[in-house]
Amino acid sequence: MEKIGVIVTAGGAGRRFGGEKPKQFLELSGIPVIILTLKRMVNLPIVGQVVLTVPENYVEVAGDLLSRYNLAGITITKGGTTRRESVFNGIKALTGNFSIIAVHDGVRPFFPEGALSEGVKKLSEGYGGVILAVPLRDTVKEVKDNVVISTLDRSRLYAVQTPQLFRREALLKGHALGEKQRLDAVDDSILVELCGERVAVIPGDYKNLKITWPEDLEFAEFLFTRYFAKELL
Ligand SMILES: Nc1ccn([C@@H]2O[C@H](COP(=O)(O)OP(=O)(O)OP(=O)(O)O)[C@@H](O)[C@H]2O)c(=O)n1
Ligand SMILES: C[C@](O)(CO)[C@H](O)COP(=O)(O)O
């Protein structure tokens, strides 16, 4: 099986979450979120190398955490001001010459276990990238000044998740464009899309929560206890 390079990006400040410590270092049942994400990632047979990005002033903290939780072989690098810059730093820190690179949010500890292998399978059909997404479950309306403009066709609307997998050249091309135009990209897929690459969607999971707002941590605690504690404790 061909191994892939993985960037776990955790270089953000967590402004929407708020608080002193970036959300990736907060704990679920006593274990830092970023450690849970890495623990579920590093031992997957498909993973050849993991690069972790963290805010510059957390590089040492992250190193100590990896030692404390016996997570060996992970390269730590400093993040950037934006997610795009952090991932770009991560790409530069990958030492293996992987033809497929996955990017994953450090604050999504509950990604589906088979996501990377499913993504690799889908990429082999000739796509530049593969992303995880789930169909929107709610009715969605466009609203302006508290008045409904329209009701959208939700059958075409998906909520996007990570991991996202890319052919190396497609990701490099996307990030080169992002650097050149100083784009503030919400994900890596958009950079690859802008280069004209086709990006496929495979099923994500509603449990693949991104910890963004304070109440997400409470929900994550529930998900952890209910579904993941057995695997991780
Ligand atoms: N400069 C940044 C910004 C974000 N991220 C990472 O990208 C993922 C998803 O981003 P988001 O939830 O937006 O994180 P933050 O930027 O930390 O949050 P906020 O936008 O609320 O400040 C997180 O794992 C976050 O750490 C990153 O590596 N570098
Ligand atoms: C890639 C991503 O996780 C897609 O959900 C991204 O980080 C989302 O950022 P958002 O600004 O919180 O939507």
mmCIF file of C-alpha atoms and ligand atoms in Angstrom:
data_model
loop_
_atom_site.group_PDB
_atom_site.id
_atom_site.type_symbol
_atom_site.label_atom_id
_atom_site.label_comp_id
_atom_site.label_asym_id
_atom_site.label_seq_id
_atom_site.Cartn_x
_atom_site.Cartn_y
_atom_site.Cartn_z
ATOM 1 C CA MET A 1 0.000 0.000 0.000
ATOM 2 C CA GLU A 2 1.307 3.425 -0.962
ATOM 3 C CA LYS A 3 1.840 5.609 2.119
ATOM 4 C CA ILE A 4 0.706 9.214 2.239
ATOM 5 C CA GLY A 5 1.928 12.379 3.940
ATOM 6 C CA VAL A 6 -0.448 14.027 6.423
ATOM 7 C CA ILE A 7 -0.512 17.597 7.667
ATOM 8 C CA VAL A 8 -2.483 18.075 10.860
ATOM 9 C CA THR A 9 -2.970 21.784 11.037
ATOM 10 C CA ALA A 10 -3.413 23.278 14.503
ATOM 11 C CA GLY A 11 -1.876 26.697 14.141
ATOM 12 C CA GLY A 12 -5.006 28.737 14.810
ATOM 13 C CA ALA A 13 -5.844 31.059 17.685
ATOM 14 C CA GLY A 14 -9.470 29.934 18.126
ATOM 15 C CA ARG A 15 -10.945 33.443 18.104
ATOM 16 C CA ARG A 16 -14.572 32.260 17.791
ATOM 17 C CA PHE A 17 -14.033 29.857 20.688
ATOM 18 C CA GLY A 18 -12.357 32.520 22.799
ATOM 19 C CA GLY A 19 -10.345 31.993 25.983
ATOM 20 C CA GLU A 20 -6.640 32.088 26.765
ATOM 21 C CA LYS A 21 -5.538 28.771 25.357
ATOM 22 C CA PRO A 22 -6.150 27.827 21.691
ATOM 23 C CA LYS A 23 -8.996 25.276 21.542
ATOM 24 C CA GLN A 24 -6.734 22.517 20.144
ATOM 25 C CA PHE A 25 -4.965 22.393 23.535
ATOM 26 C CA LEU A 26 -8.171 22.163 25.612
ATOM 27 C CA GLU A 27 -9.041 18.760 27.005
ATOM 28 C CA LEU A 28 -11.707 16.107 26.473
ATOM 29 C CA SER A 29 -11.837 13.754 29.442
ATOM 30 C CA GLY A 30 -8.417 15.074 30.476
ATOM 31 C CA ILE A 31 -6.693 14.580 27.086
ATOM 32 C CA PRO A 32 -5.830 17.545 24.814
ATOM 33 C CA VAL A 33 -7.938 17.642 21.644
ATOM 34 C CA ILE A 34 -4.837 17.730 19.435
ATOM 35 C CA ILE A 35 -3.488 14.577 21.092
ATOM 36 C CA LEU A 36 -6.772 12.743 20.433
ATOM 37 C CA THR A 37 -6.632 13.767 16.769
ATOM 38 C CA LEU A 38 -3.012 12.665 16.420
ATOM 39 C CA LYS A 39 -3.544 9.391 18.294
ATOM 40 C CA ARG A 40 -6.275 8.421 15.836
ATOM 41 C CA MET A 41 -4.115 9.435 12.865
ATOM 42 C CA VAL A 42 -0.527 8.298 13.454
ATOM 43 C CA ASN A 43 -1.035 4.563 13.571
ATOM 44 C CA LEU A 44 -3.186 4.241 10.471
ATOM 45 C CA PRO A 45 -1.262 1.877 8.143
ATOM 46 C CA ILE A 46 -1.624 4.320 5.227
ATOM 47 C CA VAL A 47 0.122 7.175 7.043
ATOM 48 C CA GLY A 48 3.806 7.599 6.139
ATOM 49 C CA GLN A 49 4.570 10.874 7.906
ATOM 50 C CA VAL A 50 2.648 13.347 10.025
ATOM 51 C CA VAL A 51 3.524 17.028 10.221
ATOM 52 C CA LEU A 52 1.828 19.042 12.957
ATOM 53 C CA THR A 53 1.523 22.817 12.729
ATOM 54 C CA VAL A 54 0.972 24.835 15.913
ATOM 55 C CA PRO A 55 1.144 28.537 16.813
ATOM 56 C CA GLU A 56 4.781 29.628 17.107
ATOM 57 C CA ASN A 57 4.555 30.103 20.884
ATOM 58 C CA TYR A 58 3.166 26.558 21.295
ATOM 59 C CA VAL A 59 5.931 24.648 19.504
ATOM 60 C CA GLU A 60 7.602 23.714 22.796
ATOM 61 C CA VAL A 61 4.292 22.911 24.515
ATOM 62 C CA ALA A 62 3.353 20.647 21.593
ATOM 63 C CA GLY A 63 6.736 18.878 21.778
ATOM 64 C CA ASP A 64 6.233 18.217 25.502
ATOM 65 C CA LEU A 65 2.724 16.885 24.890
ATOM 66 C CA LEU A 66 3.910 14.500 22.170
ATOM 67 C CA SER A 67 6.557 13.125 24.550
ATOM 68 C CA ARG A 68 4.072 12.835 27.412
ATOM 69 C CA TYR A 69 1.671 10.831 25.249
ATOM 70 C CA ASN A 70 4.433 8.764 23.588
ATOM 71 C CA LEU A 71 3.660 10.041 20.113
ATOM 72 C CA ALA A 72 6.925 9.542 18.262
ATOM 73 C CA GLY A 73 7.940 10.520 14.730
ATOM 74 C CA ILE A 74 5.703 13.572 14.322
ATOM 75 C CA THR A 75 7.363 16.667 12.852
ATOM 76 C CA ILE A 76 6.259 19.906 14.515
ATOM 77 C CA THR A 77 6.408 23.172 12.609
ATOM 78 C CA LYS A 78 5.117 26.656 13.319
ATOM 79 C CA GLY A 79 1.834 27.746 11.788
ATOM 80 C CA GLY A 80 1.119 31.011 10.013
ATOM 81 C CA THR A 81 -1.303 33.894 10.362
ATOM 82 C CA THR A 82 -3.946 32.105 8.271
ATOM 83 C CA ARG A 83 -4.903 28.455 7.887
ATOM 84 C CA ARG A 84 -3.515 28.547 4.349
ATOM 85 C CA GLU A 85 -0.130 29.766 5.579
ATOM 86 C CA SER A 86 -0.053 27.105 8.297
ATOM 87 C CA VAL A 87 -0.756 24.330 5.803
ATOM 88 C CA PHE A 88 1.877 25.760 3.450
ATOM 89 C CA ASN A 89 4.427 25.596 6.287
ATOM 90 C CA GLY A 90 3.292 22.014 6.885
ATOM 91 C CA ILE A 91 3.826 21.087 3.240
ATOM 92 C CA LYS A 92 7.352 22.531 3.377
ATOM 93 C CA ALA A 93 8.109 20.463 6.490
ATOM 94 C CA LEU A 94 7.124 17.146 4.861
ATOM 95 C CA THR A 95 10.377 15.307 4.171
ATOM 96 C CA GLY A 96 8.959 12.229 2.413
ATOM 97 C CA ASN A 97 8.329 12.507 -1.319
ATOM 98 C CA PHE A 98 4.666 11.479 -1.046
ATOM 99 C CA SER A 99 2.556 11.542 -4.191
ATOM 100 C CA ILE A 100 -0.579 12.006 -2.062
ATOM 101 C CA ILE A 101 -0.876 14.534 0.761
ATOM 102 C CA ALA A 102 -3.790 14.785 3.196
ATOM 103 C CA VAL A 103 -4.623 17.877 5.214
ATOM 104 C CA HIS A 104 -6.624 17.581 8.415
ATOM 105 C CA ASP A 105 -7.876 20.074 11.000
ATOM 106 C CA GLY A 106 -6.319 19.417 14.402
ATOM 107 C CA VAL A 107 -9.672 20.277 15.983
ATOM 108 C CA ARG A 108 -11.539 17.406 14.295
ATOM 109 C CA PRO A 109 -10.626 14.426 16.476
ATOM 110 C CA PHE A 110 -13.558 12.267 15.321
ATOM 111 C CA PHE A 111 -12.818 11.912 11.598
ATOM 112 C CA PRO A 112 -14.012 8.593 10.088
ATOM 113 C CA GLU A 113 -11.297 5.956 10.472
ATOM 114 C CA GLY A 114 -11.465 4.886 6.823
ATOM 115 C CA ALA A 115 -11.393 8.430 5.403
ATOM 116 C CA LEU A 116 -7.785 8.362 4.235
ATOM 117 C CA SER A 117 -7.937 4.983 2.504
ATOM 118 C CA GLU A 118 -11.314 5.818 0.930
ATOM 119 C CA GLY A 119 -9.872 9.147 -0.234
ATOM 120 C CA VAL A 120 -6.848 7.476 -1.826
ATOM 121 C CA LYS A 121 -9.150 5.042 -3.653
ATOM 122 C CA LYS A 122 -11.243 7.930 -4.999
ATOM 123 C CA LEU A 123 -8.167 9.941 -6.044
ATOM 124 C CA SER A 124 -7.089 7.013 -8.227
ATOM 125 C CA GLU A 125 -10.152 7.701 -10.424
ATOM 126 C CA GLY A 126 -8.295 10.756 -11.745
ATOM 127 C CA TYR A 127 -9.224 13.600 -9.424
ATOM 128 C CA GLY A 128 -6.863 16.323 -8.208
ATOM 129 C CA GLY A 129 -8.424 16.249 -4.776
ATOM 130 C CA VAL A 130 -10.962 14.442 -2.628
ATOM 131 C CA ILE A 131 -12.849 16.032 0.228
ATOM 132 C CA LEU A 132 -15.202 14.735 2.887
ATOM 133 C CA ALA A 133 -18.623 16.341 3.128
ATOM 134 C CA VAL A 134 -22.084 15.666 4.537
ATOM 135 C CA PRO A 135 -25.405 16.751 3.003
ATOM 136 C CA LEU A 136 -26.998 19.661 4.853
ATOM 137 C CA ARG A 137 -29.838 18.288 6.973
ATOM 138 C CA ASP A 138 -31.623 21.530 7.743
ATOM 139 C CA THR A 139 -33.800 23.569 5.434
ATOM 140 C CA VAL A 140 -31.622 26.455 4.269
ATOM 141 C CA LYS A 141 -32.856 29.936 3.413
ATOM 142 C CA GLU A 142 -31.116 33.017 2.119
ATOM 143 C CA VAL A 143 -31.945 35.887 4.457
ATOM 144 C CA LYS A 144 -31.245 39.611 4.265
ATOM 145 C CA ASP A 145 -32.090 42.069 7.033
ATOM 146 C CA ASN A 146 -34.136 39.356 8.784
ATOM 147 C CA VAL A 147 -36.332 38.762 5.715
ATOM 148 C CA VAL A 148 -36.263 35.581 3.613
ATOM 149 C CA ILE A 149 -34.942 36.117 0.085
ATOM 150 C CA SER A 150 -35.207 32.487 -1.050
ATOM 151 C CA THR A 151 -35.330 28.856 0.022
ATOM 152 C CA LEU A 152 -32.286 27.040 -1.340
ATOM 153 C CA ASP A 153 -32.240 23.615 -2.967
ATOM 154 C CA ARG A 154 -30.562 21.714 -0.166
ATOM 155 C CA SER A 155 -30.037 18.598 -2.279
ATOM 156 C CA ARG A 156 -27.021 20.426 -3.760
ATOM 157 C CA LEU A 157 -25.617 21.782 -0.480
ATOM 158 C CA TYR A 158 -22.956 19.995 1.535
ATOM 159 C CA ALA A 159 -21.037 20.858 4.697
ATOM 160 C CA VAL A 160 -17.349 20.306 4.056
ATOM 161 C CA GLN A 161 -15.005 18.496 6.424
ATOM 162 C CA THR A 162 -11.441 17.272 6.622
ATOM 163 C CA PRO A 163 -9.369 15.209 5.972
ATOM 164 C CA GLN A 164 -8.949 16.404 2.404
ATOM 165 C CA LEU A 165 -6.583 14.499 0.120
ATOM 166 C CA PHE A 166 -4.677 15.813 -2.868
ATOM 167 C CA ARG A 167 -2.275 14.742 -5.551
ATOM 168 C CA ARG A 168 0.992 16.340 -4.541
ATOM 169 C CA GLU A 169 1.292 18.460 -7.725
ATOM 170 C CA ALA A 170 -2.296 19.720 -7.429
ATOM 171 C CA LEU A 171 -1.793 20.780 -3.805
ATOM 172 C CA LEU A 172 1.537 22.457 -4.585
ATOM 173 C CA LYS A 173 0.000 24.283 -7.538
ATOM 174 C CA GLY A 174 -2.940 25.403 -5.380
ATOM 175 C CA HIS A 175 -0.699 26.685 -2.623
ATOM 176 C CA ALA A 176 1.597 28.450 -5.095
ATOM 177 C CA LEU A 177 -1.468 30.327 -6.348
ATOM 178 C CA GLY A 178 -2.582 31.005 -2.775
ATOM 179 C CA GLU A 179 0.841 32.459 -1.924
ATOM 180 C CA LYS A 180 1.012 34.537 -5.088
ATOM 181 C CA GLN A 181 -2.443 36.032 -4.622
ATOM 182 C CA ARG A 182 -2.308 36.055 -0.811
ATOM 183 C CA LEU A 183 -5.649 34.208 -0.746
ATOM 184 C CA ASP A 184 -7.442 33.689 2.552
ATOM 185 C CA ALA A 185 -8.706 30.182 1.787
ATOM 186 C CA VAL A 186 -11.141 28.415 4.143
ATOM 187 C CA ASP A 187 -9.779 25.057 3.027
ATOM 188 C CA ASP A 188 -7.159 23.598 0.678
ATOM 189 C CA SER A 189 -9.724 22.311 -1.767
ATOM 190 C CA ILE A 190 -10.601 25.822 -2.895
ATOM 191 C CA LEU A 191 -6.976 26.464 -3.902
ATOM 192 C CA VAL A 192 -6.917 23.280 -5.945
ATOM 193 C CA GLU A 193 -10.360 24.076 -7.454
ATOM 194 C CA LEU A 194 -9.078 27.511 -8.513
ATOM 195 C CA CYS A 195 -6.337 25.775 -10.500
ATOM 196 C CA GLY A 196 -8.986 23.972 -12.541
ATOM 197 C CA GLU A 197 -8.546 20.582 -10.840
ATOM 198 C CA ARG A 198 -11.567 18.350 -10.316
ATOM 199 C CA VAL A 199 -12.298 17.682 -6.660
ATOM 200 C CA ALA A 200 -14.446 14.699 -5.690
ATOM 201 C CA VAL A 201 -16.642 14.434 -2.624
ATOM 202 C CA ILE A 202 -16.833 11.304 -0.484
ATOM 203 C CA PRO A 203 -19.086 10.816 2.541
ATOM 204 C CA GLY A 204 -17.978 12.514 5.708
ATOM 205 C CA ASP A 205 -19.599 11.844 9.051
ATOM 206 C CA TYR A 206 -21.917 13.999 11.147
ATOM 207 C CA LYS A 207 -19.793 12.968 14.137
ATOM 208 C CA ASN A 208 -16.740 14.551 12.489
ATOM 209 C CA LEU A 209 -17.330 17.737 14.441
ATOM 210 C CA LYS A 210 -15.002 20.721 14.159
ATOM 211 C CA ILE A 211 -14.551 22.330 17.537
ATOM 212 C CA THR A 212 -15.235 25.957 16.655
ATOM 213 C CA TRP A 213 -17.551 27.410 19.320
ATOM 214 C CA PRO A 214 -17.575 26.798 23.104
ATOM 215 C CA GLU A 215 -20.664 24.541 22.952
ATOM 216 C CA ASP A 216 -18.836 22.313 20.428
ATOM 217 C CA LEU A 217 -16.476 21.228 23.210
ATOM 218 C CA GLU A 218 -19.428 20.063 25.301
ATOM 219 C CA PHE A 219 -20.830 18.115 22.368
ATOM 220 C CA ALA A 220 -17.347 16.726 21.644
ATOM 221 C CA GLU A 221 -17.143 15.480 25.251
ATOM 222 C CA PHE A 222 -20.383 13.591 24.676
ATOM 223 C CA LEU A 223 -19.128 12.118 21.367
ATOM 224 C CA PHE A 224 -15.850 11.150 22.990
ATOM 225 C CA THR A 225 -17.494 9.338 25.899
ATOM 226 C CA ARG A 226 -20.168 7.694 23.766
ATOM 227 C CA TYR A 227 -18.122 6.589 20.740
ATOM 228 C CA PHE A 228 -14.365 7.060 21.069
ATOM 229 C CA ALA A 229 -13.254 6.648 24.705
ATOM 230 C CA LYS A 230 -12.851 2.865 24.361
ATOM 231 C CA GLU A 231 -10.493 3.285 21.411
ATOM 232 C CA LEU A 232 -8.468 6.098 22.974
ATOM 233 C CA LEU A 233 -8.183 5.504 26.728
HETATM 234 N N1 LIG B 1 -3.628 30.358 11.192
HETATM 235 C C1 LIG B 1 -4.292 29.204 11.298
HETATM 236 C C2 LIG B 1 -5.695 29.164 11.446
HETATM 237 C C3 LIG B 1 -6.312 27.936 11.594
HETATM 238 N N2 LIG B 1 -5.572 26.807 11.608
HETATM 239 C C4 LIG B 1 -6.191 25.523 11.904
HETATM 240 O O1 LIG B 1 -7.214 25.208 10.985
HETATM 241 C C5 LIG B 1 -8.198 24.396 11.627
HETATM 242 C C6 LIG B 1 -9.605 24.904 11.369
HETATM 243 O O2 LIG B 1 -9.646 26.293 11.592
HETATM 244 P P1 LIG B 1 -10.611 27.092 12.574
HETATM 245 O O3 LIG B 1 -11.597 26.254 13.229
HETATM 246 O O4 LIG B 1 -11.074 28.278 11.818
HETATM 247 O O5 LIG B 1 -9.544 27.485 13.704
HETATM 248 P P2 LIG B 1 -9.091 28.888 14.248
HETATM 249 O O6 LIG B 1 -8.513 29.739 13.172
HETATM 250 O O7 LIG B 1 -8.199 28.560 15.388
HETATM 251 O O8 LIG B 1 -10.459 29.489 14.783
HETATM 252 P P3 LIG B 1 -11.059 30.948 14.532
HETATM 253 O O9 LIG B 1 -11.306 31.050 13.056
HETATM 254 O O10 LIG B 1 -12.312 30.945 15.336
HETATM 255 O O11 LIG B 1 -10.029 31.929 15.033
HETATM 256 C C7 LIG B 1 -7.863 24.382 13.116
HETATM 257 O O12 LIG B 1 -7.318 23.126 13.465
HETATM 258 C C8 LIG B 1 -6.885 25.506 13.263
HETATM 259 O O13 LIG B 1 -5.952 25.332 14.322
HETATM 260 C C9 LIG B 1 -4.197 26.857 11.413
HETATM 261 O O14 LIG B 1 -3.551 25.822 11.380
HETATM 262 N N3 LIG B 1 -3.587 28.070 11.283
HETATM 263 C C1 LIG B 2 -11.616 22.887 6.150
HETATM 264 C C2 LIG B 2 -12.703 23.240 7.097
HETATM 265 O O1 LIG B 2 -12.676 22.399 8.224
HETATM 266 C C3 LIG B 2 -14.018 22.986 6.432
HETATM 267 O O2 LIG B 2 -15.004 22.775 7.374
HETATM 268 C C4 LIG B 2 -12.422 24.662 7.499
HETATM 269 O O3 LIG B 2 -11.364 24.728 8.394
HETATM 270 C C5 LIG B 2 -13.606 25.407 7.916
HETATM 271 O O4 LIG B 2 -13.366 26.662 8.463
HETATM 272 P P1 LIG B 2 -14.636 27.500 8.970
HETATM 273 O O5 LIG B 2 -14.267 28.903 8.761
HETATM 274 O O6 LIG B 2 -14.860 27.179 10.399
HETATM 275 O O7 LIG B 2 -15.821 27.057 8.149
#
